Coordinates of C-alpha atoms in Angstrom, one line a residue:
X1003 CA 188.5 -37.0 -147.7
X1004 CA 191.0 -38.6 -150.5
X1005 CA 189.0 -37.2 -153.1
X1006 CA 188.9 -33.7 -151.9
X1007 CA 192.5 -33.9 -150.8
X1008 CA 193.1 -34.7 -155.2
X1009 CA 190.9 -32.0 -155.7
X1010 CA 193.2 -29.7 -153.5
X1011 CA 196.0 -31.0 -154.9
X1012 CA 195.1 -29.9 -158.5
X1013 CA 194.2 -26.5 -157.7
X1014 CA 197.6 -25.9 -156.2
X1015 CA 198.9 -27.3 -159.5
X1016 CA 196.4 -25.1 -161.3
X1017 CA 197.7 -22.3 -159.8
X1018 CA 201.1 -22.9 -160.0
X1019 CA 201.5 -23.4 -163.7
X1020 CA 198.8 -20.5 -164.4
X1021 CA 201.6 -17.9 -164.6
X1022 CA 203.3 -20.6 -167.3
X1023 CA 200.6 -21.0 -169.3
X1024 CA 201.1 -19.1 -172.8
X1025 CA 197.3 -18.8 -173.3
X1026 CA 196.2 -17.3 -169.9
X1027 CA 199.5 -14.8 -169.9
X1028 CA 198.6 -13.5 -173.8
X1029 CA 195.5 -11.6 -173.0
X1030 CA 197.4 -8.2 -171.9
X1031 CA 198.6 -6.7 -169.0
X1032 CA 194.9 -6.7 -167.3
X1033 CA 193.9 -10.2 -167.9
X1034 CA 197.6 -11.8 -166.3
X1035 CA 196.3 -9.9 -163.2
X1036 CA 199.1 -7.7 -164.0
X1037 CA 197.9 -3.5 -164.3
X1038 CA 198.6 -0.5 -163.4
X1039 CA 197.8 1.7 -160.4
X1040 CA 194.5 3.1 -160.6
X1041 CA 193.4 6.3 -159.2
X1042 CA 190.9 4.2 -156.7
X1043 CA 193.9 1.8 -156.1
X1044 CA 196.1 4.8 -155.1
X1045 CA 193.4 6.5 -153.1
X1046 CA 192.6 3.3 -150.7
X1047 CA 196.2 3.0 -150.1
X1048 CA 197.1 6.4 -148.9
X1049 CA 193.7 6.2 -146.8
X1050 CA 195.4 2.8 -145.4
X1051 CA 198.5 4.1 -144.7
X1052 CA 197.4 7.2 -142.7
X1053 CA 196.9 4.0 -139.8
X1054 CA 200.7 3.3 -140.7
X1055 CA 201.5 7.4 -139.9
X1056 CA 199.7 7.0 -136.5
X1057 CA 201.7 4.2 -136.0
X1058 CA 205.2 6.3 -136.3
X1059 CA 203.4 9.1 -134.6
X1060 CA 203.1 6.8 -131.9
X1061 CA 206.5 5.4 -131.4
X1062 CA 207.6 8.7 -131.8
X1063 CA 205.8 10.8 -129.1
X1064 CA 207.6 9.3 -126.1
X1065 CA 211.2 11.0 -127.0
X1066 CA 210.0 15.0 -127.4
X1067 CA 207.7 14.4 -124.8
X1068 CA 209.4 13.2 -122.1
X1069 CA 211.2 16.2 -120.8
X1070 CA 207.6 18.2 -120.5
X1071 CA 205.4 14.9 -118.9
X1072 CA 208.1 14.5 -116.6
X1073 CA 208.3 18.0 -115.4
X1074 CA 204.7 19.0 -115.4
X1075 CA 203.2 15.5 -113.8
X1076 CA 206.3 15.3 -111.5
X1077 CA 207.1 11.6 -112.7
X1078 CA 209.9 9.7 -111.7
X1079 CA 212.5 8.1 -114.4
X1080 CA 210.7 4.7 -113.4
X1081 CA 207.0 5.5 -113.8
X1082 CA 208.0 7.5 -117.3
X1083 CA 209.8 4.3 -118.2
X1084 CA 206.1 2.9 -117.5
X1085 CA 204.7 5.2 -119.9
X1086 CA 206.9 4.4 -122.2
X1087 CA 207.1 1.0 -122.4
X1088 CA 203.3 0.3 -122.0
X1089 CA 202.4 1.0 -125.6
X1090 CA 204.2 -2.3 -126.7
X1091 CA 202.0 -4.3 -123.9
X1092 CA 199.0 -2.7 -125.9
X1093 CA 200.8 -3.6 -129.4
X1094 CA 200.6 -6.9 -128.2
X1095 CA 197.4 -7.3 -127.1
X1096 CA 195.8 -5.9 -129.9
X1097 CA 198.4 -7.7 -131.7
X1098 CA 196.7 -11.3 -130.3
X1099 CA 193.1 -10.4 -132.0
X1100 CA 194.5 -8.1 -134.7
X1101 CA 193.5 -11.4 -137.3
X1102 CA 190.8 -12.5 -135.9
X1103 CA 189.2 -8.9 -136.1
X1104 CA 190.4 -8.7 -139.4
X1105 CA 188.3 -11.9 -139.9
X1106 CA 185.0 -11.3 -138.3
X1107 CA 184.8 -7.7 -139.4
X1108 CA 186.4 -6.9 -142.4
X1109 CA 190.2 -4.4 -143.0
X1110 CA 188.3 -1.7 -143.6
X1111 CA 186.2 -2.4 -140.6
X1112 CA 189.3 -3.3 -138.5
X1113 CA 191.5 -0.1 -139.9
X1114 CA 188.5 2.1 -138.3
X1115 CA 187.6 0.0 -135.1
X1116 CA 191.6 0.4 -134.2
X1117 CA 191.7 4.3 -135.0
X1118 CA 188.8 4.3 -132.3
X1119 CA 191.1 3.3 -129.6
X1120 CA 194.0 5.6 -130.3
X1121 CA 191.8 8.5 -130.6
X1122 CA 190.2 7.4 -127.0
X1123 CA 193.8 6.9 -125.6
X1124 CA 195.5 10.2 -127.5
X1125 CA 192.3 12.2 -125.6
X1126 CA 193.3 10.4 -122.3
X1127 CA 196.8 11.5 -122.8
X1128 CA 195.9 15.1 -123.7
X1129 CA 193.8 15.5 -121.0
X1130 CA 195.4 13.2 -118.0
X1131 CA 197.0 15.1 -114.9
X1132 CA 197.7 11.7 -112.9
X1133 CA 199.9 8.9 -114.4
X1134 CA 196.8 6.7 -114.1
X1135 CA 195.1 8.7 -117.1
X1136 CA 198.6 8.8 -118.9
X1137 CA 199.4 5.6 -118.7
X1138 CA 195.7 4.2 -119.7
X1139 CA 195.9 6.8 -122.8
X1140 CA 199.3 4.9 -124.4
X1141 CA 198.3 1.7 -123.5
X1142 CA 195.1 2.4 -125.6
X1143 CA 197.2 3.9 -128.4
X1144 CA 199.2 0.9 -128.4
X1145 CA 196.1 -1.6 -128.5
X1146 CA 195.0 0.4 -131.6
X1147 CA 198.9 0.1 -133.6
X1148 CA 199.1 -3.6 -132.9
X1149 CA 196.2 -4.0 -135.0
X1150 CA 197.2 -1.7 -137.6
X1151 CA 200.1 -3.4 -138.0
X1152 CA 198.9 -6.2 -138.9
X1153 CA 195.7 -5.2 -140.8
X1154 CA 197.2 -2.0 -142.7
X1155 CA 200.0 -4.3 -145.0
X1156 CA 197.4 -6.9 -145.5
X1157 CA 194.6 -4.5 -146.8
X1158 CA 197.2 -3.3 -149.4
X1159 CA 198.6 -6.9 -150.5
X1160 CA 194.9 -7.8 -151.1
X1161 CA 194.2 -4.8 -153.4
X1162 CA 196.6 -4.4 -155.5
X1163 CA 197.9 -5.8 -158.5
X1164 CA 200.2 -8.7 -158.6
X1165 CA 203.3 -6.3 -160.1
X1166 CA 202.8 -3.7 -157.7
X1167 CA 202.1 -5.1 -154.6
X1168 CA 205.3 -5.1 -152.9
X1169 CA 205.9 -1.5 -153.6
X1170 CA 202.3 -0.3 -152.1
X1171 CA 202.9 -2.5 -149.2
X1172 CA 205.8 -0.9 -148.2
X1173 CA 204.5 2.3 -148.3
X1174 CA 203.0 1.2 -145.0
X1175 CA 206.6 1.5 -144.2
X1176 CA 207.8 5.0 -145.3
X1177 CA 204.5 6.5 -143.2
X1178 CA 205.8 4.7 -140.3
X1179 CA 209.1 6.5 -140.9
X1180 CA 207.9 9.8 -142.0
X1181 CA 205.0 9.7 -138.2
X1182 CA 208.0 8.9 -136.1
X1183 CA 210.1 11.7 -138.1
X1184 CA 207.4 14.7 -137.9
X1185 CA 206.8 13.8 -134.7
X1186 CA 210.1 14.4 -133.8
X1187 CA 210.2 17.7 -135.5
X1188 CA 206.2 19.0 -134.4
X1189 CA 207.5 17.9 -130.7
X1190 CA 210.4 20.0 -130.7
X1191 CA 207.8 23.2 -131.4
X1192 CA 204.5 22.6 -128.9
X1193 CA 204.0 21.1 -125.8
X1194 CA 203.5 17.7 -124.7
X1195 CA 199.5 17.8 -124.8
X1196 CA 199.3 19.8 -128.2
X1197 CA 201.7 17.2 -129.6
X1198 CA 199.1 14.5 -128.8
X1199 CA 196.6 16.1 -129.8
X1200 CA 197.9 16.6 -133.2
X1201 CA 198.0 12.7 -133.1
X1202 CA 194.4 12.7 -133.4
X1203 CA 194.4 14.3 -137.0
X1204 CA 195.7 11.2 -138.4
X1205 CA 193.0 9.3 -137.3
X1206 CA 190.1 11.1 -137.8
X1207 CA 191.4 11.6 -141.3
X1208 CA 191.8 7.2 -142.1
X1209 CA 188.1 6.9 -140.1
X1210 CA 186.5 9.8 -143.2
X1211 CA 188.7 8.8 -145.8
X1212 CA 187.0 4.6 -144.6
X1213 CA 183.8 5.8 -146.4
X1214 CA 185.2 6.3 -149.7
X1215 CA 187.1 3.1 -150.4
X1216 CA 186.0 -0.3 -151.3
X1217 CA 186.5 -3.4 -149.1
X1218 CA 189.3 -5.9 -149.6
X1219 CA 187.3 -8.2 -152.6
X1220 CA 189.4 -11.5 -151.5
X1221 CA 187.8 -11.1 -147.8
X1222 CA 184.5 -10.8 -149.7
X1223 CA 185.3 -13.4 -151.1
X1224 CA 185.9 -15.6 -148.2
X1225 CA 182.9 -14.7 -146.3
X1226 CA 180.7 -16.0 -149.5
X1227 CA 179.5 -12.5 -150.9
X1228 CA 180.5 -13.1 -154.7
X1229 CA 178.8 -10.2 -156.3
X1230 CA 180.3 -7.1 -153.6
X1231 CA 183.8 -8.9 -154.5
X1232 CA 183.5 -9.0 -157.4
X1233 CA 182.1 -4.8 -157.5
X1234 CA 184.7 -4.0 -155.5
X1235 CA 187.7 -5.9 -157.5
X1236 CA 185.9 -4.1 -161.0
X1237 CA 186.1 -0.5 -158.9
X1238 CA 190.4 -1.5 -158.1
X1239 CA 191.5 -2.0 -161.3
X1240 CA 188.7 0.5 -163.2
X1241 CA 185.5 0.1 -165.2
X1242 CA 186.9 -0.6 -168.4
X1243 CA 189.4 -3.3 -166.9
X1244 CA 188.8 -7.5 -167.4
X1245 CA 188.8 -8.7 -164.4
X1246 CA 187.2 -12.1 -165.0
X1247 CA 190.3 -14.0 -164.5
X1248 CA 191.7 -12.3 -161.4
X1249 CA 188.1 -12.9 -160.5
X1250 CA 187.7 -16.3 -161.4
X1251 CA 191.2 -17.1 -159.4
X1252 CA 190.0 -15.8 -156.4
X1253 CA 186.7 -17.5 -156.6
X1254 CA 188.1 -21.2 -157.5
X1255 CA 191.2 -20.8 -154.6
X1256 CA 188.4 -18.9 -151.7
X1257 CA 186.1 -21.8 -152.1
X1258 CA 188.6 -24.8 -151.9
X1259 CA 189.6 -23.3 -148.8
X1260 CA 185.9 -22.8 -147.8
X1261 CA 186.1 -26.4 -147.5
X1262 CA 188.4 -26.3 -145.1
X1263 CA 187.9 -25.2 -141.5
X1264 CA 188.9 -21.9 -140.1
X1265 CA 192.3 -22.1 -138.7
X1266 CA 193.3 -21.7 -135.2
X1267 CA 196.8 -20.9 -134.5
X1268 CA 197.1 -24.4 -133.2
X1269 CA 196.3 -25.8 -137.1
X1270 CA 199.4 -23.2 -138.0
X1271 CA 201.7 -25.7 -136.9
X1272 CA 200.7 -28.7 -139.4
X1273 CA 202.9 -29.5 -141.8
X1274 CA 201.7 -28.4 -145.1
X1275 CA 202.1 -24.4 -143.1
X1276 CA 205.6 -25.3 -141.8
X1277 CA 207.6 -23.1 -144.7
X1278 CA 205.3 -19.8 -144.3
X1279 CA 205.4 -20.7 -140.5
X1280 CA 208.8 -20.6 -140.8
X1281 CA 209.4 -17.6 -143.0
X1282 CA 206.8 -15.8 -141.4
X1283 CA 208.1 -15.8 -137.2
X1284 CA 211.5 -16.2 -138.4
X1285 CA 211.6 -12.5 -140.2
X1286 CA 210.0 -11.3 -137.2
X1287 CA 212.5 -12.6 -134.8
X1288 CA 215.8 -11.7 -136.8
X1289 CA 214.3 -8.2 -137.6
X1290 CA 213.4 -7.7 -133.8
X1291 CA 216.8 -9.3 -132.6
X1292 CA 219.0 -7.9 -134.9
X1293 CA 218.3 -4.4 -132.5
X1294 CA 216.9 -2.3 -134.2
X1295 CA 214.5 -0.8 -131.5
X1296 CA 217.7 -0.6 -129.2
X1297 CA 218.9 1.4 -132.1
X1298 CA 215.7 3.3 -132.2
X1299 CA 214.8 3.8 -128.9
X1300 CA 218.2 4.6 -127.1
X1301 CA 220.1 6.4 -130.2
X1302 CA 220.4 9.3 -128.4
X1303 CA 222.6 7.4 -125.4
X1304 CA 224.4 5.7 -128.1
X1305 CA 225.7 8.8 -129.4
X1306 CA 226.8 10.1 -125.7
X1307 CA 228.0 6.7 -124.9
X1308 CA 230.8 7.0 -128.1
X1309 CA 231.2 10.8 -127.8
X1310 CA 229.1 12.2 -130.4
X1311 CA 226.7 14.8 -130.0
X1312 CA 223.1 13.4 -129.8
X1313 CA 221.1 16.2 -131.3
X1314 CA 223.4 15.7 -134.4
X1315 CA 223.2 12.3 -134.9
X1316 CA 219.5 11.9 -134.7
X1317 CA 219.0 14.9 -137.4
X1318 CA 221.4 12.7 -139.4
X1319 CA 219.2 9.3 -138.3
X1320 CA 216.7 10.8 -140.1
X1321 CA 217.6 12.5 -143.1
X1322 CA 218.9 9.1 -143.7
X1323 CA 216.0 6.9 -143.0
X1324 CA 213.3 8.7 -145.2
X1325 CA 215.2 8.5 -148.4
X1326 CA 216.4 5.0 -147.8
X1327 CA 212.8 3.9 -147.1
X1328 CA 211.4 5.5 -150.3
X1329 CA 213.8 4.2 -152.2
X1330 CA 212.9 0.7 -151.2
X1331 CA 209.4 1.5 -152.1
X1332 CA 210.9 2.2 -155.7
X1333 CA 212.4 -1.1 -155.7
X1334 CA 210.6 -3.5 -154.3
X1335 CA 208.9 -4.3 -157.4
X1336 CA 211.7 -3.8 -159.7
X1337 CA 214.7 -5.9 -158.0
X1338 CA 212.0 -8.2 -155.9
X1339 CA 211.7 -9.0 -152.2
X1340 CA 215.1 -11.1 -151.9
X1341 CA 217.9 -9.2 -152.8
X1342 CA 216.7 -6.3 -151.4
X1343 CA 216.1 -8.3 -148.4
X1344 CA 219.9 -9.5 -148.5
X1345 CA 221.0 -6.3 -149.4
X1346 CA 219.6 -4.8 -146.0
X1347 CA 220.5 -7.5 -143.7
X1348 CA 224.2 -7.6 -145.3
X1349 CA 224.1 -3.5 -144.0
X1350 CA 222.8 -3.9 -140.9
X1351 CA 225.5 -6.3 -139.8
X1352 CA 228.1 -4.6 -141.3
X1353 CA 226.7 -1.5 -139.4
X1354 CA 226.5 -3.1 -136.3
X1355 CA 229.6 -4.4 -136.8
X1356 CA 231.8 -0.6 -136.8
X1357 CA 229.3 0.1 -133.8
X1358 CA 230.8 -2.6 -131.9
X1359 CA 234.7 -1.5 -133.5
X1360 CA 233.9 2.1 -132.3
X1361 CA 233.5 0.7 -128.5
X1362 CA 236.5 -1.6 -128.8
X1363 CA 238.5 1.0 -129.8
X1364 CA 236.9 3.4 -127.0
X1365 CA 237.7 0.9 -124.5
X1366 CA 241.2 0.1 -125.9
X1367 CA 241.6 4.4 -125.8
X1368 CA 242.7 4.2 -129.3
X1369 CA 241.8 5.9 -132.3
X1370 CA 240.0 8.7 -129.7
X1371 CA 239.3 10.8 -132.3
X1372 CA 238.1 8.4 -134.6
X1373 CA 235.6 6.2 -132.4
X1374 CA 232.6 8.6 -132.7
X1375 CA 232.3 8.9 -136.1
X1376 CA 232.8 5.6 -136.7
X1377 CA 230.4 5.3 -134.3
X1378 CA 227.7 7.8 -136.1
X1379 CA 228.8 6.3 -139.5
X1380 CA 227.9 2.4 -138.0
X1381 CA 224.7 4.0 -137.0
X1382 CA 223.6 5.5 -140.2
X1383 CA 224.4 2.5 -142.2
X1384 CA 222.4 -0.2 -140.0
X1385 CA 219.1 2.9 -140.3
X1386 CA 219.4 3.1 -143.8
X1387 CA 219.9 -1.0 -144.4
X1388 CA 217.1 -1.2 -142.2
X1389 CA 214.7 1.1 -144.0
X1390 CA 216.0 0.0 -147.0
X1391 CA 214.6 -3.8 -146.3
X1392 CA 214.2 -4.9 -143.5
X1393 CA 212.1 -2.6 -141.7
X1394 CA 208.9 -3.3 -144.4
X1395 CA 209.9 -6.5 -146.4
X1396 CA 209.1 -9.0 -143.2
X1397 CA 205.5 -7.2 -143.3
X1398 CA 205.4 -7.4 -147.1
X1399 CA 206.3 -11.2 -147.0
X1400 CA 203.9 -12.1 -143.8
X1401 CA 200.4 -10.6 -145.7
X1402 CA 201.4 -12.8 -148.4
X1403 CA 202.6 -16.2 -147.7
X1404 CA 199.8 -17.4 -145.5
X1405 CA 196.0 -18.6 -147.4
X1406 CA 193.1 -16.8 -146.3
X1407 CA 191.9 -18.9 -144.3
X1408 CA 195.1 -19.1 -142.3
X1409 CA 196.0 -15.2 -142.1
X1410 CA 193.8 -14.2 -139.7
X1411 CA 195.7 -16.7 -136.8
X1412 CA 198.8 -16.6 -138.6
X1413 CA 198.5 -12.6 -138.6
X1414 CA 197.9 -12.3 -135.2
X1415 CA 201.0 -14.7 -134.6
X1416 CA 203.7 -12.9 -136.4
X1417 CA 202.7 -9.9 -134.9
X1418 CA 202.7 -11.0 -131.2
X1419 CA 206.5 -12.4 -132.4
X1420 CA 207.1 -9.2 -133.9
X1421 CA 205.9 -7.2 -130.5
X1422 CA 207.1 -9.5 -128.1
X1423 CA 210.6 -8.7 -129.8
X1424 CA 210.2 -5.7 -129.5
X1425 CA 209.4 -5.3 -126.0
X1426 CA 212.3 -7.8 -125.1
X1427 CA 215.0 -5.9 -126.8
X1428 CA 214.2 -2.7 -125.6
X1429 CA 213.7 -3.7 -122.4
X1430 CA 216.9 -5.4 -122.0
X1431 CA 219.1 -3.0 -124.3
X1432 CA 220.5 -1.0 -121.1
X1433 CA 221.4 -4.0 -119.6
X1434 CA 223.4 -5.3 -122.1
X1435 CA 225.1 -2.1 -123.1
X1436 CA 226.0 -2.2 -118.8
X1437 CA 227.4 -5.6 -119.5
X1438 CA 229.7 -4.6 -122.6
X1439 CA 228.6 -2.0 -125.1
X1440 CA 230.8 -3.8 -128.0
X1441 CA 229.7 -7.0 -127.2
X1442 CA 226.6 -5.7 -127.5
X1443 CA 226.8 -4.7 -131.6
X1444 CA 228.7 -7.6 -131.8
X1445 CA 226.1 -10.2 -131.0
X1446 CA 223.4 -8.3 -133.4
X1447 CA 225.6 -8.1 -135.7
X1448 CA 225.8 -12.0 -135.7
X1449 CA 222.1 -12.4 -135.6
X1450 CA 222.1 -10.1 -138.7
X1451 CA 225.0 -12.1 -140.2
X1452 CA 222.2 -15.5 -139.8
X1453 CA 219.6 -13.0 -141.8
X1454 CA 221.5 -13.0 -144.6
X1455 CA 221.5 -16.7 -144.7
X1456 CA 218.2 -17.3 -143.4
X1457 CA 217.1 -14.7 -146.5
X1458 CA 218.8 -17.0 -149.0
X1459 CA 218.3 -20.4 -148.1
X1460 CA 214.6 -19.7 -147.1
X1461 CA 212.7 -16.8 -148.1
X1462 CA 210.9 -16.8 -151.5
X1463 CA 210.7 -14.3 -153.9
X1464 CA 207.3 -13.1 -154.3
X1465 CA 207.7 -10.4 -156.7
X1466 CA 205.5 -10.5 -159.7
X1467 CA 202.8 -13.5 -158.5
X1468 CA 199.8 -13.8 -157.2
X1469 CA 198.6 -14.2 -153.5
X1470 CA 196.7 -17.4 -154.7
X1471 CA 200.3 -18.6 -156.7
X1472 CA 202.2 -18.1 -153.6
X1473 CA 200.1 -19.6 -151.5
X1474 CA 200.0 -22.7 -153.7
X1475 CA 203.4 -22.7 -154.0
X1476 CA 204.5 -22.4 -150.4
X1477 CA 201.4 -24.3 -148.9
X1478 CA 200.2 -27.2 -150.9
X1479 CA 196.8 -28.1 -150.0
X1480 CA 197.2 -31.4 -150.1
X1481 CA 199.6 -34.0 -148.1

């Protein structure tokens, strides 16, 4: 045990002054692990992200559909509110085995087995006329995007290049944005059941374009078949590319950890995993408390509630989170994780902060003119903080901190946090706005205010190294 815990030990070093060494790094740009975006690279993203679209899609159907499901099934405020809500008790079921899927068969695999589901549940939605059928249908949907959050951003970490892997990832991101956005706009054109149905084009679309891309070559790895990860690493970065290093790193770091056992989520809480731990639930939890499904979800009362016209203000929600998302695409990789994570979290309190001023000064009857802009303004700037950073950079962070053999329990993990968040803050958002609306902004903006210093005191930057380098770094394999 002492000898392989030295062994251990000087891999972690290995990898930790590989990026250091002046002879490894003088090769070019394809030997350092470092490359450009191929065409095949490109492809298998935008076929992974089509999973992230019919997440948005998702999360977005509820709001241009509820008027019609309500009217034509003759549903109640409470059962809608069931319907509603269900599809982040699916999230989090699917978000329990998301990693250990992932594990057994594959991201590709996975990406297709969860498209499965939603189809099945978008069908049960198009063609329920109970609640029962309805209500089935989301929770299926959901089941489906609680795995695809998980498994979409890791699938893109693992097959990209080092210097462009933040920027891919949060493409996964920008579709969720742009599913929940054209949903929005689709809805307010068909019905109900054609607006589901459309759903469904996503998904056949990921489970074709599965055929034509390659596996991730680090889960090859893992599960001991050398020769397909290596093929499919070679068909990432192109024929004519040297892979033998990035090879050769992923080889040397997969079999140390084959030594080891595969984790539980019971071995994530050992010592050696308490930073990714750490950094890993704690993103989820600020991002989830810090309100923005609140935000997301009851927008449109927020906007009555401070005297603004809601039609307005969500046409101005999203013309403002599309470009703010892209534009943290563009940057990941060019300012790093960090200060775009600081950046974001600085924004959201400060526009959850004129939020809360708006319904002081509402309350106060001062400024009566004034309170729902500010209001509209406070919005706009905690959306485009939020798309900015924190919105992708959590999901970025958590498919790279944890080793391989630890991501499948530690995926599944985070995203229960993430989920269980989410369900907990929109559930409760009404009751809180009841109890004081300012207070209300007031306290996220606080939990927003302990981002910022959560970001810089813990939080690594990531840009620029590899999984195998951060891993090392963060989770030394020996005591």
């Amino acid at each position: 045990m002492g000898r392989e815990n030295r062994e251990d030990g000087r891999l972690s070093d290995t990898l930790l002054l590989v990026k250091d060494d002046p002879e490894s790094s003088s090769g070019g740009s394809d030997v350092d692990g470092s490359s450009s975006a191929t065409t095949m690279v490109v492809i298998s993203t935008l076929v992974a992200v089509f999973g992230s679209y019919v997440f948005g899609s998702a999360v977005g159907y509820s709001s241009p559909a509820q008027a019609g499901i309500m009217e034509d099934l003759g549903l109640s405020v409470a059962e809608f509110s069931l319907f509603g809500s269900i599809l982040t008790i699916g999230a989090m079921i699917g978000a329990v085995v998301s990693g250990k899927i992932a594990d057994c068969i594959g991201r590709r695999g996975t990406m297709g087995f969860s498209e499965l589901f939603c189809i099945v549940g978008l069908l049960c939605i198009v063609f329920s006329r109970v609640a029962f059928w309805l209500d089935l249908g989301r929770l299926l949907v959901g089941f489906g995007m609680g795995i695809l959050s998980y498994v979409v951003p890791v699938y893109i970490a693992e097959i990209t290049p080092k210097n462009l892997r933040g920027g891919f990832t949060t493409v996964h991101q920008l579709m969720i944005c742009c599913g929940v956005s054209m949903t929005y706009l689709i809805g307010s054109f068909v019905n109900w059941r054609t607006l589901a149905l459309f759903g469904t084009i996503p998904c056949l679309a990921q489970l074709l374009g599965l055929f034509f891309i390659p596996e991730s070559p680090r889960w090859l790895a893992k599960i001991g078949r050398a020769k397909q990860s290596e093929a499919a690493l070679q068909r990432l970065r192109g024929e004519k590319s040297d892979i033998s290093r990035e090879a050769a790193e992923i080889r040397e770091y997969t079999e140390t950890l084959q030594r080891l056992s595969e984790a539980s989520i019971i071995d994530l809480f050992q010592w050696q995993y308490t930073r990714s731990l750490v950094v890993g639930v704690g993103l989820m939890v600020l991002q989830q408390f810090g309100g923005v499904n609140g935000i997301a979800f009851y927008a449109s009362s927020i906007f009555i509630s401070a005297g603004f016209s809601d039609s307005v203000g969500m046409i101005a929600m999203v013309i403002v989170q599309v470009p703010m998302t892209a534009l943290g695409v563009v940057l990941m990789d060019k300012s790093g994780r960090r200060p775009l994570l600081l950046v974001s979290a600085a924004g959201t309190c400060l526009g959850c902060f004129l939020v809360g001023l708006s319904f002081i000064f509402q309350d106060l009857h001062q400024w009566k003119e004034a309170t729902p802009i500010l209001a509209l303004v406070g919005v706009l700037v905690y959306t485009g903080s939020f798309s900015l950073g924190m919105g992708g950079i959590p999901w970025v962070i958590m498919s790279e901190i944890f080793p391989i053999n630890m991501k499948g329990s530690a995926g599944s993990l985070v995203a229960l946090v993430s989920w269980l968040g989410s369900w907990i803050i929109s559930f409760s958002f009404n009751f809180f706005m009841d109890w004081s609306s300012a207070g209300t902004f007031f306290t996220f903006a606080s939990i927003c205010g302990l981002t910022v210093l959560f970001v810089a005191k813990l939080v690594p930057e990531t840009k620029g190294r590899t999984l195998e380098e951060i891993q090392a770094s963060l989770n030394p394999l020996s005591p």
